[in-house]
Amino acid sequence: MTLQTVHAFRLDVELAPPIEVGLTHRGLRRVIPIIGGTFEGARIKGRILPGGADWNVVRPDGVVHLWARYTIQTDDGVNVMVTNEGFQQGPPDTMEKILAGLAYDKNQWYARTRPVFETAGERYAWLNRSVFIGDLLPPDHPLKVSIDIHEVL
């Protein structure tokens, strides 16, 4: 059997400027606050609530380990907790160029995530039961990112 996916929704995330923690034993640590945004798909839509963040680290091998936690709220008022972990790899200066608002080679962009959802809302219980893959699209702005979320069937 071949794995298949279906597009579930797109997250358009608004960010605050990164908070640099600095060079730790794990690598260059930064916290990127999530301040809002929207999401929409065939079965779900709503807004991204402020208060989450991406606690990412640029590892010594140049790979950026992404680890974000935040809450989304559907247009009918159901809250969904999101934990989204993944990796961004490519030329070592890519993330610095993005954060500085500079041009970079989008053909070398690679960023994939594994979002996990948790909700009490029965209408959205499918989020609790399925496996998802996120495709973090090449950013056009240092304070906005978009992630296409795909459900693995």
C-alpha angles and dihedrals in degrees: 000000000000120000114247131191135198126201107255102179146315124248116209103194127195116209138195120225113287122265108224113220091177139225108336131172088273096049137267104343124201135167118216111195118221108221104173147302141149140266133200140177140146094282104024142033139160143105138308111239121225119247105068129100147189109243097197133171131199102223122217089258090059097251114131111225107209120203117169133171123188144134129250124196122209121227088255092056103261116143120220124190115218128200110183121183130173150115138274116197137173137089109003095240096052097098092046090052092049093049090048092049092243129143118267137175104274090187088070094049117121123167124151130170141191107223119196120195132204124189140152091209110113093206088061099038088119086076090062094051106043138073116238137193123203126212107202102207122223105275120240093189131037093230100045133062134176126208124192107211116209125192115221108227 
